[in-house]
Short mmCIF file of C-alpha atoms in Angstrom, two decimals:
data_model
loop_
_atom_site.label_atom_id
_atom_site.label_comp_id
_atom_site.label_asym_id
_atom_site.label_seq_id
_atom_site.Cartn_x
_atom_site.Cartn_y
_atom_site.Cartn_z
CA GLY A 1 22.29 0.78 4.93
CA ASP A 2 20.59 -0.20 1.72
CA SER A 3 20.45 2.29 -1.12
CA VAL A 4 19.42 2.52 -4.75
CA THR A 5 20.89 4.92 -7.29
CA GLN A 6 19.21 5.51 -10.62
CA MET A 7 19.93 7.88 -13.44
CA GLU A 8 18.45 11.32 -13.22
CA GLY A 9 15.76 12.38 -15.57
CA PRO A 10 13.93 13.57 -17.35
CA VAL A 11 14.70 11.33 -20.29
CA THR A 12 13.13 12.36 -23.58
CA LEU A 13 13.05 9.90 -26.48
CA SER A 14 11.41 9.63 -29.84
CA GLU A 15 8.93 6.82 -30.39
CA GLU A 16 10.61 3.51 -31.31
CA ALA A 17 13.91 4.55 -29.74
CA PHE A 18 15.87 2.24 -27.45
CA LEU A 19 15.54 2.89 -23.74
CA THR A 20 18.02 2.28 -20.94
CA ILE A 21 17.51 3.53 -17.40
CA ASN A 22 20.45 2.69 -15.19
CA CYS A 23 20.04 1.42 -11.65
CA THR A 24 22.68 0.31 -9.18
CA TYR A 25 22.23 -0.75 -5.60
CA THR A 26 23.98 -1.27 -2.30
CA ALA A 27 22.65 -3.90 0.06
CA THR A 28 23.71 -6.50 2.55
CA GLY A 29 22.79 -10.03 1.71
CA TYR A 30 20.84 -10.94 -1.40
CA PRO A 31 18.04 -8.49 -2.11
CA SER A 32 15.15 -8.82 -4.50
CA LEU A 33 15.10 -6.09 -7.16
CA PHE A 34 12.14 -4.32 -8.69
CA TRP A 35 11.12 -1.77 -11.25
CA TYR A 36 7.93 0.16 -10.57
CA VAL A 37 6.17 2.49 -13.00
CA GLN A 38 3.92 5.42 -12.16
CA TYR A 39 1.68 6.75 -14.91
CA PRO A 40 0.27 10.26 -14.45
CA GLY A 41 -2.37 10.40 -11.74
CA GLU A 42 -1.98 6.75 -10.78
CA GLY A 43 -0.24 4.74 -8.07
CA LEU A 44 3.04 2.96 -8.52
CA GLN A 45 2.61 -0.38 -10.29
CA LEU A 46 5.04 -3.26 -10.27
CA LEU A 47 6.58 -3.52 -13.74
CA LEU A 48 8.99 -6.40 -13.23
CA LYS A 49 11.16 -8.04 -10.63
CA ALA A 50 14.06 -10.42 -10.12
CA THR A 51 14.77 -12.31 -6.96
CA LYS A 52 18.24 -13.74 -7.49
CA ALA A 53 21.45 -13.17 -9.43
CA ASP A 54 21.24 -13.57 -13.22
CA ASP A 55 17.45 -13.60 -13.15
CA LYS A 56 15.83 -11.55 -15.88
CA GLY A 57 12.55 -9.83 -15.19
CA SER A 58 10.40 -8.89 -18.16
CA ASN A 59 7.00 -7.37 -18.81
CA LYS A 60 5.37 -5.27 -21.55
CA GLY A 61 8.58 -5.33 -23.60
CA PHE A 62 10.70 -4.08 -20.70
CA GLU A 63 13.57 -6.18 -19.37
CA ALA A 64 16.08 -5.98 -16.53
CA THR A 65 18.75 -8.47 -15.49
CA TYR A 66 19.94 -8.88 -11.89
CA ARG A 67 23.72 -8.45 -12.11
CA LYS A 68 25.33 -9.26 -8.79
CA GLU A 69 28.87 -8.64 -10.01
CA THR A 70 28.06 -5.05 -10.96
CA THR A 71 25.22 -4.60 -8.42
CA SER A 72 23.01 -3.35 -11.21
CA PHE A 73 19.48 -3.81 -12.50
CA HIS A 74 19.24 -1.63 -15.59
CA LEU A 75 15.86 -1.27 -17.28
CA GLU A 76 15.74 -1.64 -21.08
CA LYS A 77 13.16 -1.59 -23.82
CA GLY A 78 13.94 -2.00 -27.48
CA SER A 79 11.26 0.30 -28.89
CA VAL A 80 9.42 2.76 -26.68
CA GLN A 81 5.93 4.09 -27.30
CA VAL A 82 4.26 7.33 -26.30
CA SER A 83 2.20 5.31 -23.81
CA ASP A 84 5.41 4.41 -21.95
CA SER A 85 5.73 8.00 -20.76
CA ALA A 86 5.80 7.72 -16.96
CA VAL A 87 8.09 7.82 -13.94
CA TYR A 88 10.13 4.67 -13.38
CA PHE A 89 11.39 3.68 -9.92
CA CYS A 90 14.07 1.12 -9.18
CA ALA A 91 13.73 -0.55 -5.77
CA LEU A 92 15.07 -3.33 -3.63
CA SER A 93 13.76 -5.45 -0.81
CA ASP A 94 16.32 -6.86 1.52
CA GLN A 95 16.31 -10.56 2.27
CA GLY A 96 13.73 -11.10 4.97
CA GLY A 97 12.51 -7.53 4.63
CA GLY A 98 9.11 -8.56 3.43
CA ASN A 99 7.44 -5.76 1.52
CA LYS A 100 9.70 -3.01 2.90
CA LEU A 101 11.19 -1.35 -0.15
CA THR A 102 14.14 0.95 -0.64
CA PHE A 103 13.59 3.16 -3.67
CA GLY A 104 15.68 5.18 -6.06
CA THR A 105 14.75 8.75 -6.93
CA GLY A 106 12.66 7.83 -9.94
CA THR A 107 13.36 8.69 -13.58
CA GLN A 108 10.80 10.52 -15.66
CA LEU A 109 10.51 9.25 -19.22
CA LYS A 110 8.82 11.28 -21.94
CA VAL A 111 8.30 9.68 -25.32
CA GLU A 112 7.45 11.95 -28.24
CA LEU A 113 6.11 11.19 -31.70
CA GLY B 1 -7.78 -5.22 -10.22
CA ALA B 2 -6.85 -4.18 -6.72
CA VAL B 3 -6.79 -0.45 -6.17
CA VAL B 4 -5.52 1.73 -3.39
CA SER B 5 -7.19 5.10 -3.18
CA GLN B 6 -5.28 7.98 -1.62
CA HIS B 7 -6.95 11.28 -0.85
CA PRO B 8 -6.42 14.16 -1.29
CA SER B 9 -4.08 14.19 -4.27
CA ARG B 10 -2.96 17.72 -3.53
CA VAL B 11 -3.31 19.95 -0.48
CA ILE B 12 -2.10 23.42 0.37
CA CYS B 13 -2.27 24.54 3.97
CA LYS B 14 -1.06 27.27 6.26
CA SER B 15 1.82 26.75 8.62
CA GLY B 16 0.64 25.45 12.00
CA THR B 17 -2.40 23.61 10.74
CA SER B 18 -2.88 19.84 10.62
CA VAL B 19 -3.51 17.84 7.49
CA LYS B 20 -4.99 14.36 7.23
CA ILE B 21 -4.24 12.03 4.32
CA GLU B 22 -6.34 8.93 3.77
CA CYS B 23 -5.30 5.65 2.22
CA ARG B 24 -8.01 3.11 1.38
CA SER B 25 -7.82 -0.35 -0.09
CA LEU B 26 -10.90 -0.52 -2.28
CA ASP B 27 -11.38 -4.21 -2.96
CA PHE B 28 -9.13 -6.06 -0.56
CA GLN B 29 -8.26 -6.18 3.12
CA ALA B 30 -4.91 -4.72 4.05
CA THR B 31 -3.43 -5.83 7.34
CA THR B 32 -0.30 -3.80 6.66
CA MET B 33 0.11 -0.39 5.07
CA PHE B 34 3.25 1.66 4.51
CA TRP B 35 3.71 5.42 4.36
CA TYR B 36 6.48 6.98 2.26
CA ARG B 37 7.68 10.52 1.73
CA GLN B 38 9.61 11.94 -1.21
CA PHE B 39 11.38 15.28 -1.25
CA PRO B 40 12.27 16.79 -4.64
CA LYS B 41 15.07 14.92 -6.41
CA GLN B 42 15.32 12.42 -3.56
CA SER B 43 14.20 8.83 -3.09
CA LEU B 44 10.90 7.65 -1.72
CA MET B 45 11.72 7.17 1.96
CA LEU B 46 9.78 4.82 4.20
CA MET B 47 8.31 6.72 7.13
CA ALA B 48 6.35 4.07 8.97
CA THR B 49 4.70 0.68 8.82
CA SER B 50 1.09 0.55 9.91
CA ASN B 51 -0.57 -2.64 11.10
CA GLU B 52 -4.31 -2.81 11.60
CA GLY B 53 -5.29 -2.48 15.23
CA SER B 54 -1.84 -1.74 16.57
CA LYS B 55 0.59 1.14 16.86
CA ALA B 56 2.60 2.09 13.80
CA THR B 57 6.31 1.35 13.62
CA TYR B 58 8.27 4.45 12.67
CA GLU B 59 11.58 4.54 10.84
CA GLN B 60 14.54 6.19 12.48
CA GLY B 61 14.36 9.95 12.35
CA VAL B 62 10.59 10.15 11.80
CA GLU B 63 8.75 11.97 14.59
CA LYS B 64 5.80 9.86 15.68
CA ASP B 65 4.13 12.77 17.45
CA LYS B 66 4.25 14.85 14.32
CA PHE B 67 3.16 12.19 11.86
CA LEU B 68 0.20 10.45 13.45
CA ILE B 69 -0.81 7.19 11.82
CA ASN B 70 -4.10 5.45 12.48
CA HIS B 71 -4.99 2.08 10.97
CA ALA B 72 -8.32 1.42 12.59
CA SER B 73 -9.77 -0.89 9.97
CA LEU B 74 -8.58 -3.39 7.39
CA THR B 75 -9.27 -0.95 4.57
CA LEU B 76 -8.22 2.43 5.91
CA SER B 77 -5.06 4.03 7.21
CA THR B 78 -4.65 7.75 7.83
CA LEU B 79 -1.57 9.92 8.15
CA THR B 80 -2.01 13.22 9.97
CA VAL B 81 0.72 15.82 9.68
CA THR B 82 0.29 17.85 12.85
CA SER B 83 1.27 21.50 13.10
CA ALA B 84 2.64 21.43 9.59
CA HIS B 85 5.58 23.62 8.65
CA PRO B 86 7.06 24.49 5.24
CA GLU B 87 9.76 21.84 5.68
CA ASP B 88 7.00 19.21 5.77
CA SER B 89 6.10 20.07 2.18
CA SER B 90 6.64 16.85 0.31
CA PHE B 91 5.04 14.08 -1.71
CA TYR B 92 3.45 11.44 0.55
CA ILE B 93 2.48 8.02 -0.78
CA CYS B 94 0.94 4.98 0.83
CA SER B 95 1.02 1.32 -0.05
CA ALA B 96 -1.02 -1.63 1.16
CA ILE B 97 -0.45 -5.36 1.32
CA ASN B 98 -3.34 -7.54 0.17
CA ALA B 99 -3.81 -9.91 3.11
CA THR B 100 -4.98 -12.69 0.77
CA ASN B 101 -2.09 -12.86 -1.69
CA GLU B 102 0.50 -10.59 -0.03
CA LYS B 103 0.80 -8.44 -3.13
CA LEU B 104 1.73 -4.81 -2.66
CA PHE B 105 -0.29 -1.94 -4.14
CA PHE B 106 0.38 1.79 -4.08
CA GLY B 107 -1.78 4.85 -3.85
CA SER B 108 -1.29 7.72 -6.29
CA GLY B 109 0.25 10.02 -3.72
CA THR B 110 -0.48 13.35 -2.04
CA GLN B 111 1.46 16.52 -2.76
CA LEU B 112 1.50 18.61 0.43
CA SER B 113 2.48 22.26 0.27
CA VAL B 114 2.74 24.19 3.52
CA LEU B 115 2.81 27.96 3.18
#
């Protein structure tokens, strides 16, 4: 079946540091890939997505590129801020799966001054 | 923006009791809602898909008689954990599809602890 593997947290960075959160997936067909973010006390929010190979999703300075050859969708940001502290979830939706999502375990990011 | 309200955010109960979790779409109609569960250090796992006015569709391995789902209106779905046991302690989260634009929104989750 489908699965998503993402790096374990927590990840602690200083403000303005470079962020990478790794995500790899296993799926049949050609899934859509997503990164969701959950700020404390709030629901998961869609951060960015990519629907086909080599697509790059971007939002709020975060980027992730759909790499079919390595089945990866790593999340990156060049300079993190304290306000980026949250839990980040990588997810996929199988072709034809509608809004049914398969999630990774989530990675907690803490950014310090 | 669209908001999904999930209540309660945290509940502690005794073994054998039932717990109800509510998921409301506050400013849109949701024909479909999803219920997920997350055990510590594991992925969010889909438990069931709930369609308004019909029976929920449960994922393999999820006991439908234990996890009762009711989606009686376009803005409310409830998950009742019946006769809860310590192994049911988990983080439960709902999501809802906006019927107008098919966007997906999540609640903030419920941490259930069964003593």
